[in-house]
C-alpha cells in the first residue's frame, strides 16, 4: 500500500535497499542489522512502517534509536499504525485489522491475508 501511494505521487523509492549494522559480538562480527522499509532518494529519507502490536513497535523503536545513535546523518521517519491508517483513510482506502504472525496489523479491507 505504501508503495502504491508513493508511486501515485511519483516519489522515487527503493524497498529495503540498505541493511545497517546495529549490533556486534565481542569479536566484531555483526549480529544484528536494521533495514528500513523504504528509501526515498530524492528526499534522502528512510521510512519505516510499523503496523504491528505494541510489543513489536517497542522493539522496533529500540532499533530505530540505535540506528540514530550509530548513524546520526541518516534521516529516518517512523510511521506508526495510527499514522498509516490515517494515510490510507485520507486516500479513500478502507482498512481492516488483520491477523499477523508477529501480532496484528493493518491491511486494505478485503485483502487476502493468507490466514
PDB file of C-alpha atoms in Angstrom:
ATOM      1  CA  UNK A   1       0.000   0.000   0.000  1.00  0.00           C
ATOM      2  CA  UNK A   2       2.736   2.472   0.888  1.00  0.00           C
ATOM      3  CA  UNK A   3       4.474   1.754  -2.413  1.00  0.00           C
ATOM      4  CA  UNK A   4       1.246   2.458  -4.310  1.00  0.00           C
ATOM      5  CA  UNK A   5       0.873   5.825  -2.587  1.00  0.00           C
ATOM      6  CA  UNK A   6       4.493   6.711  -3.354  1.00  0.00           C
ATOM      7  CA  UNK A   7       4.009   5.648  -6.976  1.00  0.00           C
ATOM      8  CA  UNK A   8       0.815   7.696  -7.270  1.00  0.00           C
ATOM      9  CA  UNK A   9       2.725  10.809  -6.219  1.00  0.00           C
ATOM     10  CA  UNK A  10       5.680   9.853  -8.425  1.00  0.00           C
ATOM     11  CA  UNK A  11       8.039   9.673  -5.493  1.00  0.00           C
ATOM     12  CA  UNK A  12      11.018   7.504  -6.312  1.00  0.00           C
ATOM     13  CA  UNK A  13      11.600   4.768  -3.757  1.00  0.00           C
ATOM     14  CA  UNK A  14      13.676   1.668  -3.093  1.00  0.00           C
ATOM     15  CA  UNK A  15      12.444  -1.181  -0.909  1.00  0.00           C
ATOM     16  CA  UNK A  16      14.824  -2.130   1.927  1.00  0.00           C
ATOM     17  CA  UNK A  17      17.925  -1.105  -0.038  1.00  0.00           C
ATOM     18  CA  UNK A  18      20.233  -0.793   2.971  1.00  0.00           C
ATOM     19  CA  UNK A  19      20.919  -3.014   5.954  1.00  0.00           C
ATOM     20  CA  UNK A  20      22.564  -1.017   8.726  1.00  0.00           C
ATOM     21  CA  UNK A  21      24.659  -2.991  11.223  1.00  0.00           C
ATOM     22  CA  UNK A  22      23.407  -2.096  14.718  1.00  0.00           C
ATOM     23  CA  UNK A  23      24.941  -4.740  16.988  1.00  0.00           C
ATOM     24  CA  UNK A  24      28.228  -6.636  17.088  1.00  0.00           C
ATOM     25  CA  UNK A  25      29.572  -9.536  19.120  1.00  0.00           C
ATOM     26  CA  UNK A  26      32.784  -9.430  21.167  1.00  0.00           C
ATOM     27  CA  UNK A  27      34.810 -10.327  18.059  1.00  0.00           C
ATOM     28  CA  UNK A  28      33.379  -7.506  15.958  1.00  0.00           C
ATOM     29  CA  UNK A  29      31.078  -9.677  13.854  1.00  0.00           C
ATOM     30  CA  UNK A  30      27.717  -8.113  13.060  1.00  0.00           C
ATOM     31  CA  UNK A  31      24.915  -9.907  14.905  1.00  0.00           C
ATOM     32  CA  UNK A  32      22.009  -7.542  14.188  1.00  0.00           C
ATOM     33  CA  UNK A  33      21.002  -5.339  11.273  1.00  0.00           C
ATOM     34  CA  UNK A  34      18.189  -2.876  10.724  1.00  0.00           C
ATOM     35  CA  UNK A  35      16.735  -2.423   7.223  1.00  0.00           C
ATOM     36  CA  UNK A  36      14.208   0.434   6.988  1.00  0.00           C
ATOM     37  CA  UNK A  37      11.283  -0.399   4.703  1.00  0.00           C
ATOM     38  CA  UNK A  38      11.747   2.335   2.104  1.00  0.00           C
ATOM     39  CA  UNK A  39      14.375   4.797   0.965  1.00  0.00           C
ATOM     40  CA  UNK A  40      13.245   7.929  -0.890  1.00  0.00           C
ATOM     41  CA  UNK A  41      16.394   9.022  -2.754  1.00  0.00           C
ATOM     42  CA  UNK A  42      15.072  12.414  -3.857  1.00  0.00           C
ATOM     43  CA  UNK A  43      14.385  13.280  -0.211  1.00  0.00           C
ATOM     44  CA  UNK A  44      17.339  11.365   1.261  1.00  0.00           C
ATOM     45  CA  UNK A  45      14.844   9.827   3.690  1.00  0.00           C
ATOM     46  CA  UNK A  46      14.281   6.332   5.026  1.00  0.00           C
ATOM     47  CA  UNK A  47      10.757   5.320   6.047  1.00  0.00           C
ATOM     48  CA  UNK A  48       9.880   2.540   8.452  1.00  0.00           C
ATOM     49  CA  UNK A  49       6.261   1.354   8.636  1.00  0.00           C
ATOM     50  CA  UNK A  50       5.198  -0.171  11.929  1.00  0.00           C
ATOM     51  CA  UNK A  51       1.684  -1.584  11.843  1.00  0.00           C
ATOM     52  CA  UNK A  52       2.124  -4.362  14.370  1.00  0.00           C
ATOM     53  CA  UNK A  53       1.434  -4.952  18.062  1.00  0.00           C
ATOM     54  CA  UNK A  54       2.778  -2.558  20.697  1.00  0.00           C
ATOM     55  CA  UNK A  55       5.333  -5.143  21.861  1.00  0.00           C
ATOM     56  CA  UNK A  56       6.869  -5.248  18.404  1.00  0.00           C
ATOM     57  CA  UNK A  57       6.629  -1.476  18.000  1.00  0.00           C
ATOM     58  CA  UNK A  58       8.675  -1.075  21.183  1.00  0.00           C
ATOM     59  CA  UNK A  59      11.321  -3.450  19.821  1.00  0.00           C
ATOM     60  CA  UNK A  60      11.409  -1.615  16.500  1.00  0.00           C
ATOM     61  CA  UNK A  61      11.658   1.765  18.261  1.00  0.00           C
ATOM     62  CA  UNK A  62      14.765   0.483  20.052  1.00  0.00           C
ATOM     63  CA  UNK A  63      16.302  -0.428  16.695  1.00  0.00           C
ATOM     64  CA  UNK A  64      15.479   3.000  15.252  1.00  0.00           C
ATOM     65  CA  UNK A  65      17.027   4.728  18.291  1.00  0.00           C
ATOM     66  CA  UNK A  66      20.131   2.574  17.893  1.00  0.00           C
ATOM     67  CA  UNK A  67      20.317   3.429  14.191  1.00  0.00           C
ATOM     68  CA  UNK A  68      20.128   7.143  15.025  1.00  0.00           C
ATOM     69  CA  UNK A  69      22.873   6.781  17.651  1.00  0.00           C
ATOM     70  CA  UNK A  70      25.220   4.977  15.282  1.00  0.00           C
ATOM     71  CA  UNK A  71      24.336   6.846  12.080  1.00  0.00           C
ATOM     72  CA  UNK A  72      23.282  10.391  13.084  1.00  0.00           C
ATOM     73  CA  UNK A  73      23.368  11.611   9.475  1.00  0.00           C
ATOM     74  CA  UNK A  74      20.754   9.056   8.357  1.00  0.00           C
ATOM     75  CA  UNK A  75      17.293  10.613   8.055  1.00  0.00           C
ATOM     76  CA  UNK A  76      14.541   8.209   9.100  1.00  0.00           C
ATOM     77  CA  UNK A  77      10.837   8.655   9.784  1.00  0.00           C
ATOM     78  CA  UNK A  78       8.722   6.016  11.512  1.00  0.00           C
ATOM     79  CA  UNK A  79       5.064   5.711  10.556  1.00  0.00           C
ATOM     80  CA  UNK A  80       3.045   4.001  13.269  1.00  0.00           C
ATOM     81  CA  UNK A  81      -0.195   2.062  12.781  1.00  0.00           C
ATOM     82  CA  UNK A  82      -2.342   5.127  13.515  1.00  0.00           C
ATOM     83  CA  UNK A  83      -0.327   7.239  11.045  1.00  0.00           C
ATOM     84  CA  UNK A  84      -0.601   4.633   8.311  1.00  0.00           C
ATOM     85  CA  UNK A  85      -4.318   4.112   8.975  1.00  0.00           C
ATOM     86  CA  UNK A  86      -4.915   7.869   8.695  1.00  0.00           C
ATOM     87  CA  UNK A  87      -2.946   7.967   5.437  1.00  0.00           C
ATOM     88  CA  UNK A  88      -4.944   5.098   3.928  1.00  0.00           C
ATOM     89  CA  UNK A  89      -8.258   6.587   5.010  1.00  0.00           C
ATOM     90  CA  UNK A  90      -7.241  10.001   3.669  1.00  0.00           C
ATOM     91  CA  UNK A  91      -6.890   8.439   0.235  1.00  0.00           C
ATOM     92  CA  UNK A  92     -10.164   6.543   0.489  1.00  0.00           C
ATOM     93  CA  UNK A  93      -8.630   3.131   1.084  1.00  0.00           C
ATOM     94  CA  UNK A  94     -10.727   1.242   3.650  1.00  0.00           C
ATOM     95  CA  UNK A  95      -8.622  -0.586   6.215  1.00  0.00           C
ATOM     96  CA  UNK A  96      -9.260  -3.622   8.352  1.00  0.00           C
ATOM     97  CA  UNK A  97      -7.363  -5.220  11.197  1.00  0.00           C
ATOM     98  CA  UNK A  98      -5.701  -8.423  10.093  1.00  0.00           C
ATOM     99  CA  UNK A  99      -4.008 -11.271  11.864  1.00  0.00           C
ATOM    100  CA  UNK A 100      -0.243 -11.115  11.675  1.00  0.00           C
ATOM    101  CA  UNK A 101       2.213 -13.808  12.661  1.00  0.00           C
ATOM    102  CA  UNK A 102       4.014 -11.237  14.805  1.00  0.00           C
ATOM    103  CA  UNK A 103       0.990  -9.732  16.496  1.00  0.00           C
ATOM    104  CA  UNK A 104      -1.531  -7.927  14.302  1.00  0.00           C
ATOM    105  CA  UNK A 105      -1.501  -5.130  11.811  1.00  0.00           C
ATOM    106  CA  UNK A 106      -3.430  -3.375   9.073  1.00  0.00           C
ATOM    107  CA  UNK A 107      -4.423  -4.340   5.574  1.00  0.00           C
ATOM    108  CA  UNK A 108      -6.691  -2.835   2.963  1.00  0.00           C
ATOM    109  CA  UNK A 109     -10.208  -4.120   3.575  1.00  0.00           C
ATOM    110  CA  UNK A 110     -10.883  -7.250   1.556  1.00  0.00           C
ATOM    111  CA  UNK A 111      -7.209  -8.113   1.021  1.00  0.00           C
ATOM    112  CA  UNK A 112      -6.429 -11.809   1.328  1.00  0.00           C
ATOM    113  CA  UNK A 113      -4.169 -12.195   4.349  1.00  0.00           C
ATOM    114  CA  UNK A 114      -3.400 -15.834   3.811  1.00  0.00           C
ATOM    115  CA  UNK A 115      -4.927 -16.848   7.142  1.00  0.00           C
TER     116      UNK A 115
END
